[in-house]
PDB file of C-alpha atoms and ligand atoms in Angstrom:
ATOM      1  CA  MET Z   1     -20.811  75.573  71.980  1.00 63.00           C
ATOM      2  CA  THR Z   2     -23.040  74.996  68.980  1.00 76.00           C
ATOM      3  CA  ASP Z   3     -25.329  77.224  66.923  1.00 89.00           C
ATOM      4  CA  LEU Z   4     -27.542  74.236  66.114  1.00 95.00           C
ATOM      5  CA  ARG Z   5     -31.253  74.903  66.763  1.00 96.00           C
ATOM      6  CA  LEU Z   6     -34.015  72.268  66.969  1.00 98.00           C
ATOM      7  CA  ARG Z   7     -36.421  74.642  65.200  1.00 96.00           C
ATOM      8  CA  ASP Z   8     -34.283  74.475  62.031  1.00 97.00           C
ATOM      9  CA  TYR Z   9     -35.207  70.788  61.543  1.00 98.00           C
ATOM     10  CA  ASP Z  10     -38.417  69.049  60.453  1.00 97.00           C
ATOM     11  CA  ASN Z  11     -38.024  65.382  61.436  1.00 98.00           C
ATOM     12  CA  VAL Z  12     -36.293  64.992  64.779  1.00 98.00           C
ATOM     13  CA  VAL Z  13     -35.533  61.770  66.665  1.00 98.00           C
ATOM     14  CA  PHE Z  14     -34.629  61.998  70.341  1.00 99.00           C
ATOM     15  CA  PHE Z  15     -32.741  58.814  71.275  1.00 99.00           C
ATOM     16  CA  THR Z  16     -32.661  58.638  75.061  1.00 98.00           C
ATOM     17  CA  GLY Z  17     -31.031  56.569  77.781  1.00 98.00           C
ATOM     18  CA  ALA Z  18     -30.915  56.611  81.561  1.00 97.00           C
ATOM     19  CA  GLY Z  19     -29.043  59.948  81.643  1.00 98.00           C
ATOM     20  CA  MET Z  20     -32.234  61.596  80.340  1.00 98.00           C
ATOM     21  CA  SER Z  21     -33.919  60.735  83.662  1.00 98.00           C
ATOM     22  CA  ALA Z  22     -30.891  61.204  85.956  1.00 97.00           C
ATOM     23  CA  GLU Z  23     -31.958  64.760  86.883  1.00 98.00           C
ATOM     24  CA  SER Z  24     -35.372  63.383  87.834  1.00 98.00           C
ATOM     25  CA  GLY Z  25     -33.685  61.173  90.433  1.00 96.00           C
ATOM     26  CA  VAL Z  26     -33.947  57.890  88.493  1.00 96.00           C
ATOM     27  CA  PRO Z  27     -30.672  55.966  88.995  1.00 93.00           C
ATOM     28  CA  THR Z  28     -28.663  55.267  85.851  1.00 92.00           C
ATOM     29  CA  TYR Z  29     -27.385  51.755  85.182  1.00 88.00           C
ATOM     30  CA  ARG Z  30     -23.597  52.004  84.983  1.00 83.00           C
ATOM     31  CA  GLY Z  31     -22.534  55.188  86.706  1.00 75.00           C
ATOM     32  CA  ALA Z  32     -22.052  55.708  90.461  1.00 74.00           C
ATOM     33  CA  GLY Z  33     -25.064  54.248  92.298  1.00 75.00           C
ATOM     34  CA  GLY Z  34     -26.061  52.535  89.062  1.00 79.00           C
ATOM     35  CA  VAL Z  35     -28.752  49.895  89.126  1.00 78.00           C
ATOM     36  CA  TRP Z  36     -26.460  47.118  87.847  1.00 75.00           C
ATOM     37  CA  ARG Z  37     -23.807  48.091  90.403  1.00 75.00           C
ATOM     38  CA  GLU Z  38     -26.263  47.588  93.224  1.00 77.00           C
ATOM     39  CA  TYR Z  39     -28.196  44.611  91.824  1.00 82.00           C
ATOM     40  CA  ASP Z  40     -27.195  41.475  89.945  1.00 86.00           C
ATOM     41  CA  TYR Z  41     -29.494  41.508  86.917  1.00 85.00           C
ATOM     42  CA  GLU Z  42     -29.023  37.741  86.562  1.00 88.00           C
ATOM     43  CA  ARG Z  43     -30.825  37.308  89.884  1.00 89.00           C
ATOM     44  CA  CYS Z  44     -33.559  39.919  89.547  1.00 90.00           C
ATOM     45  CA  ALA Z  45     -33.996  41.037  85.951  1.00 91.00           C
ATOM     46  CA  CYS Z  46     -33.778  38.241  83.399  1.00 94.00           C
ATOM     47  CA  GLU Z  47     -35.958  35.423  82.093  1.00 96.00           C
ATOM     48  CA  ASN Z  48     -34.134  32.670  83.981  1.00 96.00           C
ATOM     49  CA  ALA Z  49     -34.470  34.550  87.275  1.00 96.00           C
ATOM     50  CA  PHE Z  50     -38.181  35.071  86.559  1.00 97.00           C
ATOM     51  CA  LYS Z  51     -38.660  31.362  85.848  1.00 96.00           C
ATOM     52  CA  SER Z  52     -36.784  30.260  88.973  1.00 96.00           C
ATOM     53  CA  ASP Z  53     -37.852  32.912  91.479  1.00 96.00           C
ATOM     54  CA  PRO Z  54     -40.689  35.140  90.207  1.00 96.00           C
ATOM     55  CA  GLU Z  55     -41.401  36.417  93.717  1.00 96.00           C
ATOM     56  CA  TYR Z  56     -37.850  37.830  94.051  1.00 95.00           C
ATOM     57  CA  VAL Z  57     -38.033  39.346  90.556  1.00 96.00           C
ATOM     58  CA  TRP Z  58     -41.287  41.032  91.579  1.00 97.00           C
ATOM     59  CA  GLU Z  59     -39.755  42.202  94.865  1.00 95.00           C
ATOM     60  CA  PHE Z  60     -37.038  43.946  92.808  1.00 95.00           C
ATOM     61  CA  HIS Z  61     -39.487  45.402  90.281  1.00 96.00           C
ATOM     62  CA  ASN Z  62     -41.857  46.645  92.981  1.00 96.00           C
ATOM     63  CA  PHE Z  63     -38.853  48.294  94.637  1.00 94.00           C
ATOM     64  CA  ARG Z  64     -38.171  50.027  91.309  1.00 96.00           C
ATOM     65  CA  ARG Z  65     -41.847  50.965  90.855  1.00 97.00           C
ATOM     66  CA  ASP Z  66     -41.713  52.589  94.299  1.00 96.00           C
ATOM     67  CA  LEU Z  67     -38.497  54.479  93.515  1.00 95.00           C
ATOM     68  CA  VAL Z  68     -39.302  55.511  89.926  1.00 97.00           C
ATOM     69  CA  GLY Z  69     -42.967  56.207  90.737  1.00 97.00           C
ATOM     70  CA  LYS Z  70     -41.846  59.118  92.947  1.00 97.00           C
ATOM     71  CA  CYS Z  71     -39.755  60.690  90.150  1.00 98.00           C
ATOM     72  CA  LYS Z  72     -41.161  63.465  87.987  1.00 98.00           C
ATOM     73  CA  PRO Z  73     -40.251  64.512  84.434  1.00 98.00           C
ATOM     74  CA  ASN Z  74     -37.420  67.058  84.383  1.00 98.00           C
ATOM     75  CA  ALA Z  75     -36.996  70.180  82.238  1.00 98.00           C
ATOM     76  CA  GLY Z  76     -35.345  68.025  79.580  1.00 98.00           C
ATOM     77  CA  HIS Z  77     -38.401  65.763  79.235  1.00 98.00           C
ATOM     78  CA  ASP Z  78     -40.554  68.909  79.089  1.00 98.00           C
ATOM     79  CA  LEU Z  79     -38.431  70.384  76.274  1.00 98.00           C
ATOM     80  CA  VAL Z  80     -38.671  67.171  74.261  1.00 98.00           C
ATOM     81  CA  ALA Z  81     -42.468  67.229  74.648  1.00 98.00           C
ATOM     82  CA  ARG Z  82     -42.545  70.917  73.625  1.00 98.00           C
ATOM     83  CA  ALA Z  83     -40.472  70.103  70.538  1.00 98.00           C
ATOM     84  CA  GLU Z  84     -43.069  67.505  69.510  1.00 98.00           C
ATOM     85  CA  ALA Z  85     -45.801  70.157  69.727  1.00 97.00           C
ATOM     86  CA  ALA Z  86     -43.741  72.756  67.829  1.00 97.00           C
ATOM     87  CA  LEU Z  87     -42.023  70.789  65.036  1.00 97.00           C
ATOM     88  CA  PRO Z  88     -43.510  68.908  62.074  1.00 97.00           C
ATOM     89  CA  SER Z  89     -42.372  65.457  63.225  1.00 98.00           C
ATOM     90  CA  VAL Z  90     -40.751  64.307  66.463  1.00 98.00           C
ATOM     91  CA  THR Z  91     -40.201  60.719  67.612  1.00 98.00           C
ATOM     92  CA  VAL Z  92     -38.756  59.661  70.952  1.00 99.00           C
ATOM     93  CA  ILE Z  93     -36.900  56.347  70.867  1.00 99.00           C
ATOM     94  CA  THR Z  94     -36.079  55.538  74.459  1.00 98.00           C
ATOM     95  CA  GLN Z  95     -34.179  52.754  76.175  1.00 98.00           C
ATOM     96  CA  ASN Z  96     -35.765  53.908  79.425  1.00 98.00           C
ATOM     97  CA  ILE Z  97     -38.590  52.000  81.097  1.00 98.00           C
ATOM     98  CA  ASP Z  98     -39.609  54.805  83.494  1.00 98.00           C
ATOM     99  CA  GLY Z  99     -42.431  56.341  81.426  1.00 98.00           C
ATOM    100  CA  LEU Z 100     -41.261  59.913  82.165  1.00 98.00           C
ATOM    101  CA  HIS Z 101     -41.388  61.037  78.511  1.00 98.00           C
ATOM    102  CA  GLN Z 102     -45.101  60.151  78.427  1.00 98.00           C
ATOM    103  CA  LEU Z 103     -45.734  61.872  81.776  1.00 98.00           C
ATOM    104  CA  ALA Z 104     -44.127  65.018  80.313  1.00 98.00           C
ATOM    105  CA  GLY Z 105     -46.618  64.907  77.421  1.00 98.00           C
ATOM    106  CA  SER Z 106     -44.648  63.233  74.617  1.00 98.00           C
ATOM    107  CA  GLN Z 107     -47.116  61.302  72.455  1.00 98.00           C
ATOM    108  CA  ARG Z 108     -44.881  59.426  70.017  1.00 98.00           C
ATOM    109  CA  VAL Z 109     -42.627  57.362  72.269  1.00 98.00           C
ATOM    110  CA  LEU Z 110     -41.062  54.049  71.219  1.00 98.00           C
ATOM    111  CA  GLU Z 111     -39.960  52.050  74.286  1.00 98.00           C
ATOM    112  CA  LEU Z 112     -37.125  49.858  72.980  1.00 98.00           C
ATOM    113  CA  HIS Z 113     -36.737  47.994  76.271  1.00 98.00           C
ATOM    114  CA  GLY Z 114     -40.385  47.898  77.324  1.00 98.00           C
ATOM    115  CA  SER Z 115     -41.852  49.539  80.388  1.00 98.00           C
ATOM    116  CA  LEU Z 116     -41.716  49.179  84.163  1.00 98.00           C
ATOM    117  CA  TRP Z 117     -45.443  49.993  84.085  1.00 98.00           C
ATOM    118  CA  GLU Z 118     -46.472  47.219  81.675  1.00 98.00           C
ATOM    119  CA  VAL Z 119     -47.100  43.588  82.559  1.00 98.00           C
ATOM    120  CA  ARG Z 120     -47.880  40.579  80.395  1.00 98.00           C
ATOM    121  CA  CYS Z 121     -48.726  36.886  80.718  1.00 98.00           C
ATOM    122  CA  ASP Z 122     -46.538  34.572  78.651  1.00 97.00           C
ATOM    123  CA  ARG Z 123     -48.990  31.720  79.081  1.00 98.00           C
ATOM    124  CA  CYS Z 124     -52.163  33.335  77.678  1.00 98.00           C
ATOM    125  CA  GLY Z 125     -51.063  36.633  76.143  1.00 98.00           C
ATOM    126  CA  TRP Z 126     -52.891  38.916  78.594  1.00 98.00           C
ATOM    127  CA  ARG Z 127     -51.315  42.397  78.984  1.00 98.00           C
ATOM    128  CA  ASP Z 128     -51.933  45.512  81.027  1.00 98.00           C
ATOM    129  CA  ARG Z 129     -50.390  48.927  81.689  1.00 98.00           C
ATOM    130  CA  GLY Z 130     -50.841  50.850  84.930  1.00 97.00           C
ATOM    131  CA  ARG Z 131     -48.912  52.688  87.618  1.00 96.00           C
ATOM    132  CA  GLU Z 132     -49.879  50.628  90.670  1.00 96.00           C
ATOM    133  CA  SER Z 133     -47.012  50.668  93.113  1.00 96.00           C
ATOM    134  CA  PRO Z 134     -46.508  48.125  94.475  1.00 96.00           C
ATOM    135  CA  LEU Z 135     -48.238  45.738  92.062  1.00 97.00           C
ATOM    136  CA  VAL Z 136     -49.950  43.438  94.570  1.00 97.00           C
ATOM    137  CA  GLU Z 137     -51.976  41.092  92.349  1.00 97.00           C
ATOM    138  CA  LEU Z 138     -49.175  39.073  90.668  1.00 98.00           C
ATOM    139  CA  GLU Z 139     -51.348  36.376  89.094  1.00 98.00           C
ATOM    140  CA  CYS Z 140     -52.765  36.738  85.593  1.00 98.00           C
ATOM    141  CA  PRO Z 141     -56.527  37.394  85.907  1.00 98.00           C
ATOM    142  CA  GLU Z 142     -57.137  35.212  82.843  1.00 98.00           C
ATOM    143  CA  CYS Z 143     -55.122  32.080  83.581  1.00 98.00           C
ATOM    144  CA  GLY Z 144     -53.494  32.425  87.002  1.00 98.00           C
ATOM    145  CA  ALA Z 145     -49.868  32.325  85.785  1.00 97.00           C
ATOM    146  CA  PHE Z 146     -47.395  34.885  87.154  1.00 97.00           C
ATOM    147  CA  LYS Z 147     -47.578  38.289  85.482  1.00 98.00           C
ATOM    148  CA  ARG Z 148     -44.204  39.198  83.925  1.00 98.00           C
ATOM    149  CA  PRO Z 149     -42.873  42.755  83.769  1.00 98.00           C
ATOM    150  CA  ASN Z 150     -43.059  43.673  80.061  1.00 98.00           C
ATOM    151  CA  ILE Z 151     -39.395  44.645  80.067  1.00 98.00           C
ATOM    152  CA  VAL Z 152     -36.726  43.564  77.566  1.00 98.00           C
ATOM    153  CA  TRP Z 153     -34.161  41.912  79.812  1.00 97.00           C
ATOM    154  CA  PHE Z 154     -30.664  40.838  78.741  1.00 93.00           C
ATOM    155  CA  GLY Z 155     -31.012  37.872  76.420  1.00 95.00           C
ATOM    156  CA  ASP Z 156     -34.562  38.888  75.418  1.00 97.00           C
ATOM    157  CA  MET Z 157     -35.293  39.742  71.802  1.00 97.00           C
ATOM    158  CA  LEU Z 158     -36.541  43.287  71.299  1.00 98.00           C
ATOM    159  CA  PHE Z 159     -40.114  43.806  70.079  1.00 98.00           C
ATOM    160  CA  MET Z 160     -40.162  43.649  66.269  1.00 98.00           C
ATOM    161  CA  ASP Z 161     -42.882  46.293  65.899  1.00 98.00           C
ATOM    162  CA  VAL Z 162     -40.884  48.756  68.038  1.00 98.00           C
ATOM    163  CA  ILE Z 163     -37.658  48.033  66.146  1.00 98.00           C
ATOM    164  CA  GLN Z 164     -39.396  48.505  62.782  1.00 98.00           C
ATOM    165  CA  ALA Z 165     -41.047  51.773  63.844  1.00 98.00           C
ATOM    166  CA  SER Z 166     -37.683  52.968  65.194  1.00 98.00           C
ATOM    167  CA  GLN Z 167     -35.854  52.090  61.968  1.00 98.00           C
ATOM    168  CA  SER Z 168     -38.486  53.934  59.943  1.00 98.00           C
ATOM    169  CA  ALA Z 169     -38.190  57.084  62.083  1.00 98.00           C
ATOM    170  CA  LEU Z 170     -34.378  56.939  61.937  1.00 98.00           C
ATOM    171  CA  GLN Z 171     -34.327  56.512  58.152  1.00 98.00           C
ATOM    172  CA  SER Z 172     -36.489  59.621  57.627  1.00 98.00           C
ATOM    173  CA  CYS Z 173     -35.125  62.003  60.258  1.00 98.00           C
ATOM    174  CA  ASP Z 174     -32.939  65.046  59.506  1.00 98.00           C
ATOM    175  CA  LEU Z 175     -31.735  65.397  63.111  1.00 98.00           C
ATOM    176  CA  LEU Z 176     -30.943  62.776  65.745  1.00 98.00           C
ATOM    177  CA  VAL Z 177     -30.311  63.964  69.305  1.00 98.00           C
ATOM    178  CA  SER Z 178     -28.858  61.232  71.525  1.00 98.00           C
ATOM    179  CA  ILE Z 179     -29.321  62.041  75.210  1.00 98.00           C
ATOM    180  CA  GLY Z 180     -27.776  60.252  78.195  1.00 98.00           C
ATOM    181  CA  THR Z 181     -26.830  56.848  76.883  1.00 98.00           C
ATOM    182  CA  SER Z 182     -23.549  55.010  77.391  1.00 97.00           C
ATOM    183  CA  ALA Z 183     -24.020  53.276  74.017  1.00 98.00           C
ATOM    184  CA  VAL Z 184     -22.926  49.864  75.301  1.00 96.00           C
ATOM    185  CA  VAL Z 185     -26.183  47.886  75.064  1.00 96.00           C
ATOM    186  CA  TYR Z 186     -27.043  46.313  71.721  1.00 97.00           C
ATOM    187  CA  PRO Z 187     -28.898  46.385  69.412  1.00 97.00           C
ATOM    188  CA  ALA Z 188     -30.067  49.809  70.732  1.00 98.00           C
ATOM    189  CA  ALA Z 189     -26.554  51.316  70.757  1.00 98.00           C
ATOM    190  CA  GLN Z 190     -26.180  51.091  66.989  1.00 97.00           C
ATOM    191  CA  LEU Z 191     -29.553  52.619  66.044  1.00 98.00           C
ATOM    192  CA  PRO Z 192     -28.193  56.196  65.701  1.00 98.00           C
ATOM    193  CA  LEU Z 193     -25.993  54.899  62.849  1.00 98.00           C
ATOM    194  CA  ILE Z 194     -29.158  54.346  60.781  1.00 98.00           C
ATOM    195  CA  ALA Z 195     -29.892  58.074  61.016  1.00 98.00           C
ATOM    196  CA  LYS Z 196     -26.283  58.867  60.109  1.00 98.00           C
ATOM    197  CA  GLN Z 197     -26.451  56.643  57.038  1.00 98.00           C
ATOM    198  CA  ALA Z 198     -29.679  58.423  56.086  1.00 98.00           C
ATOM    199  CA  GLY Z 199     -27.817  61.760  56.100  1.00 98.00           C
ATOM    200  CA  ALA Z 200     -29.166  63.183  59.368  1.00 98.00           C
ATOM    201  CA  THR Z 201     -27.241  65.579  61.597  1.00 98.00           C
ATOM    202  CA  LEU Z 202     -26.220  63.828  64.819  1.00 98.00           C
ATOM    203  CA  VAL Z 203     -25.923  65.454  68.255  1.00 98.00           C
ATOM    204  CA  GLU Z 204     -24.667  63.661  71.377  1.00 98.00           C
ATOM    205  CA  ILE Z 205     -25.741  65.081  74.750  1.00 98.00           C
ATOM    206  CA  ASN Z 206     -23.726  63.417  77.508  1.00 98.00           C
ATOM    207  CA  PRO Z 207     -21.299  64.733  80.118  1.00 97.00           C
ATOM    208  CA  GLU Z 208     -18.956  61.892  79.081  1.00 97.00           C
ATOM    209  CA  GLU Z 209     -17.549  60.418  75.868  1.00 97.00           C
ATOM    210  CA  THR Z 210     -19.103  57.159  74.686  1.00 98.00           C
ATOM    211  CA  PRO Z 211     -17.943  54.431  72.263  1.00 98.00           C
ATOM    212  CA  LEU Z 212     -20.237  56.011  69.639  1.00 98.00           C
ATOM    213  CA  SER Z 213     -19.038  59.638  70.128  1.00 98.00           C
ATOM    214  CA  GLY Z 214     -17.001  59.455  66.906  1.00 98.00           C
ATOM    215  CA  ALA Z 215     -20.219  59.063  64.890  1.00 98.00           C
ATOM    216  CA  TYR Z 216     -21.571  62.438  66.052  1.00 98.00           C
ATOM    217  CA  GLU Z 217     -20.831  65.842  64.495  1.00 97.00           C
ATOM    218  CA  HIS Z 218     -21.967  67.745  67.603  1.00 98.00           C
ATOM    219  CA  HIS Z 219     -21.101  66.904  71.222  1.00 98.00           C
ATOM    220  CA  LEU Z 220     -22.779  68.789  74.037  1.00 98.00           C
ATOM    221  CA  ARG Z 221     -20.811  67.752  77.112  1.00 98.00           C
ATOM    222  CA  GLY Z 222     -23.138  68.463  79.988  1.00 98.00           C
ATOM    223  CA  PRO Z 223     -26.420  67.471  81.661  1.00 98.00           C
ATOM    224  CA  ALA Z 224     -29.505  66.865  79.526  1.00 98.00           C
ATOM    225  CA  THR Z 225     -31.582  69.764  80.877  1.00 98.00           C
ATOM    226  CA  GLU Z 226     -28.891  72.412  80.289  1.00 97.00           C
ATOM    227  CA  MET Z 227     -27.734  71.074  76.919  1.00 98.00           C
ATOM    228  CA  LEU Z 228     -31.271  70.724  75.560  1.00 98.00           C
ATOM    229  CA  ALA Z 229     -32.069  74.282  76.650  1.00 97.00           C
ATOM    230  CA  ARG Z 230     -29.099  75.476  74.549  1.00 97.00           C
ATOM    231  CA  ILE Z 231     -30.591  74.101  71.310  1.00 97.00           C
ATOM    232  CA  ALA Z 232     -34.274  74.591  72.086  1.00 95.00           C
ATOM    233  CA  ASP Z 233     -34.636  78.369  72.026  1.00 87.00           C
ATOM    234  CA  GLY Z 234     -37.571  79.580  70.004  1.00 80.00           C
ATOM    235  CA  LEU Z 235     -39.633  76.469  70.830  1.00 85.00           C
TER     236      LEU Z 235
HETATM  237  C1  BV8 U   1     -30.574  40.995  72.528  1.00 77.10           C
HETATM  238  C2  BV8 U   1     -33.966  46.581  80.880  1.00 77.10           C
HETATM  239  C3  BV8 U   1     -30.821  39.320  70.880  1.00 77.10           C
HETATM  240  C4  BV8 U   1     -34.634  47.534  81.767  1.00 77.10           C
HETATM  241  C5  BV8 U   1     -31.743  46.445  80.026  1.00 77.10           C
HETATM  242  C6  BV8 U   1     -25.184  37.354  75.488  1.00 77.10           C
HETATM  243  C7  BV8 U   1     -26.463  36.827  75.407  1.00 77.10           C
HETATM  244  C8  BV8 U   1     -27.513  37.564  74.905  1.00 77.10           C
HETATM  245  C9  BV8 U   1     -27.308  38.849  74.483  1.00 77.10           C
HETATM  246  C10 BV8 U   1     -26.048  39.368  74.594  1.00 77.10           C
HETATM  247  C11 BV8 U   1     -24.975  38.643  75.070  1.00 77.10           C
HETATM  248  N1  BV8 U   1     -23.862  39.439  75.040  1.00 77.10           N
HETATM  249  C12 BV8 U   1     -24.208  40.648  74.552  1.00 77.10           C
HETATM  250  C13 BV8 U   1     -25.509  40.608  74.279  1.00 77.10           C
HETATM  251  C14 BV8 U   1     -26.302  41.649  73.801  1.00 77.10           C
HETATM  252  C15 BV8 U   1     -26.857  42.364  75.038  1.00 77.10           C
HETATM  253  C16 BV8 U   1     -25.899  43.483  75.335  1.00 77.10           C
HETATM  254  O1  BV8 U   1     -25.922  44.459  74.612  1.00 77.10           O
HETATM  255  N2  BV8 U   1     -25.051  43.356  76.368  1.00 77.10           N
HETATM  256  C17 BV8 U   1     -24.078  44.411  76.607  1.00 77.10           C
HETATM  257  C18 BV8 U   1     -24.063  44.793  78.083  1.00 77.10           C
HETATM  258  C19 BV8 U   1     -22.731  43.918  76.100  1.00 77.10           C
HETATM  259  N3  BV8 U   1     -28.152  42.830  74.639  1.00 77.10           N
HETATM  260  C20 BV8 U   1     -29.244  42.119  74.911  1.00 77.10           C
HETATM  261  O2  BV8 U   1     -29.296  41.118  75.575  1.00 77.10           O
HETATM  262  C21 BV8 U   1     -30.495  42.680  74.242  1.00 77.10           C
HETATM  263  N4  BV8 U   1     -31.165  41.615  73.546  1.00 77.10           N
HETATM  264  O3  BV8 U   1     -29.444  41.209  72.157  1.00 77.10           O
HETATM  265  O4  BV8 U   1     -31.389  40.058  71.942  1.00 77.10           O
HETATM  266  C22 BV8 U   1     -30.257  38.081  71.470  1.00 77.10           C
HETATM  267  C23 BV8 U   1     -31.048  37.293  72.263  1.00 77.10           C
HETATM  268  C24 BV8 U   1     -30.517  36.107  72.753  1.00 77.10           C
HETATM  269  C25 BV8 U   1     -29.197  35.745  72.471  1.00 77.10           C
HETATM  270  C26 BV8 U   1     -28.403  36.596  71.695  1.00 77.10           C
HETATM  271  C27 BV8 U   1     -28.928  37.756  71.194  1.00 77.10           C
HETATM  272  C28 BV8 U   1     -31.419  43.266  75.307  1.00 77.10           C
HETATM  273  C29 BV8 U   1     -30.797  44.518  75.868  1.00 77.10           C
HETATM  274  C30 BV8 U   1     -31.764  45.196  76.855  1.00 77.10           C
HETATM  275  C31 BV8 U   1     -31.301  44.908  78.245  1.00 77.10           C
HETATM  276  N5  BV8 U   1     -32.177  45.578  79.152  1.00 77.10           N
HETATM  277  N6  BV8 U   1     -32.536  46.844  80.972  1.00 77.10           N
HETATM  278  C32 BV8 U   1     -34.277  47.267  83.183  1.00 77.10           C
HETATM  279  O5  BV8 U   1     -34.339  46.130  83.642  1.00 77.10           O
HETATM  280  O6  BV8 U   1     -33.953  48.267  83.817  1.00 77.10           O
HETATM  281  S1  BV8 U   1     -30.170  47.072  80.041  1.00 77.10           S
HETATM  282  C33 BV8 U   1     -30.089  48.699  80.467  1.00 77.10           C
HETATM  283  O7  BV8 U   1     -29.072  49.263  79.620  1.00 77.10           O
HETATM  284  C34 BV8 U   1     -31.302  49.562  80.228  1.00 77.10           C
HETATM  285  O8  BV8 U   1     -32.257  49.024  79.358  1.00 77.10           O
HETATM  286  C35 BV8 U   1     -30.712  50.781  79.599  1.00 77.10           C
HETATM  287  O9  BV8 U   1     -31.646  51.458  78.887  1.00 77.10           O
HETATM  288  C36 BV8 U   1     -29.664  50.189  78.758  1.00 77.10           C
HETATM  289  C37 BV8 U   1     -28.647  51.175  78.274  1.00 77.10           C
HETATM  290  O10 BV8 U   1     -28.130  51.879  79.396  1.00 77.10           O
HETATM  291  P1  BV8 U   1     -28.156  53.491  79.316  1.00 77.10           P
HETATM  292  O11 BV8 U   1     -29.555  53.937  79.133  1.00 77.10           O
HETATM  293  O12 BV8 U   1     -27.163  53.931  78.294  1.00 77.10           O
HETATM  294  O13 BV8 U   1     -27.723  53.892  80.791  1.00 77.10           O
HETATM  295  P2  BV8 U   1     -26.254  53.864  81.427  1.00 77.10           P
HETATM  296  O14 BV8 U   1     -26.408  53.949  82.898  1.00 77.10           O
HETATM  297  O15 BV8 U   1     -25.456  52.748  80.826  1.00 77.10           O
HETATM  298  O16 BV8 U   1     -25.596  55.225  80.902  1.00 77.10           O
HETATM  299  C38 BV8 U   1     -26.125  56.472  81.326  1.00 77.10           C
HETATM  300  C39 BV8 U   1     -25.426  57.555  80.524  1.00 77.10           C
HETATM  301  O17 BV8 U   1     -25.991  58.812  80.884  1.00 77.10           O
HETATM  302  C40 BV8 U   1     -23.933  57.655  80.797  1.00 77.10           C
HETATM  303  O18 BV8 U   1     -23.238  57.741  79.549  1.00 77.10           O
HETATM  304  C41 BV8 U   1     -23.783  58.970  81.582  1.00 77.10           C
HETATM  305  O19 BV8 U   1     -22.579  59.642  81.249  1.00 77.10           O
HETATM  306  C42 BV8 U   1     -24.964  59.759  81.096  1.00 77.10           C
HETATM  307  N7  BV8 U   1     -25.508  60.740  82.058  1.00 77.10           N
HETATM  308  C43 BV8 U   1     -25.478  60.701  83.421  1.00 77.10           C
HETATM  309  N8  BV8 U   1     -26.122  61.789  83.914  1.00 77.10           N
HETATM  310  C44 BV8 U   1     -26.563  62.527  82.845  1.00 77.10           C
HETATM  311  C45 BV8 U   1     -26.171  61.851  81.662  1.00 77.10           C
HETATM  312  N9  BV8 U   1     -26.455  62.324  80.441  1.00 77.10           N
HETATM  313  C46 BV8 U   1     -27.141  63.478  80.367  1.00 77.10           C
HETATM  314  N10 BV8 U   1     -27.561  64.176  81.444  1.00 77.10           N
HETATM  315  C47 BV8 U   1     -27.285  63.727  82.696  1.00 77.10           C
HETATM  316  N11 BV8 U   1     -27.690  64.439  83.772  1.00 77.10           N
END
């Protein structure tokens, strides 16, 4: 149990992973029923797969648009959005591509790994964001090349602007709350250490231990919705 309260802090970063959306019905990646247990990302979610078989990559991503599109923000997403309205400065840095933080009302959301709902054209630079499910028109309206999900796949560099904005938020926060990440995917996994070096208080919300648990002063071992409710009273 902890007596930590969100309202006692001014600059909060919520660092979220797939466990944040688990209670909304979005499958996690590595647990039971995890996405990468069911699908081989090298066949359906990486640049080489997209180059060799864009139709199959789109079949997989339209399957995920259908599944994720039916999921709604949970009470944890709602609490994070309420914190942003109540506290001086709140930033969400998410590894998730589901867009549920934004649907819950969070305004300042940095999507480290892109978004299931964004597409881009690597030939002409065209981009779009929308929640069509399935996405039927797969050719770029400007040049006719295949649209590419604007997702950071394994082997892709992360977006510099998102990394820089994340580093800035982490360097100036006084509280970092990590929620539902297994802390095994880099460079995202090490970002909370920037907040620690900056002197922030670190909280880990996860039913399980992670390789980064030792870096946290507070561990709330339970589901995101319940654990967030414990530290959000008065918001
Ligand atoms: C990069 C996209 C530089 C979205 C994902 C070889 C070549 C190239 C790179 C590498 C390499 N070897 C290693 C690397 C680095 C690699 C990496 O980290 N690999 C790991 C696996 C070792 N990283 C990269 O490739 C990154 N790019 O390094 O570029 C570069 C470039 C070229 C060459 C060299 C270097 C890109 C990483 C992004 C990959 N994209 N997905 C999609 O398609 O879906 S990965 C995937 O993992 C998601 O993005 C996800 O966000 C991310 C992290 O997973 P989590 O969110 O933590 O989810 P997970 O299921 O793992 O855990 C859920 C947790 O929730 C659990 O702890 C569970 O206990 C908890 N939980 C469950 N229920 C609840 C809960 N918590 C709270 N409440 C609950 N109810």
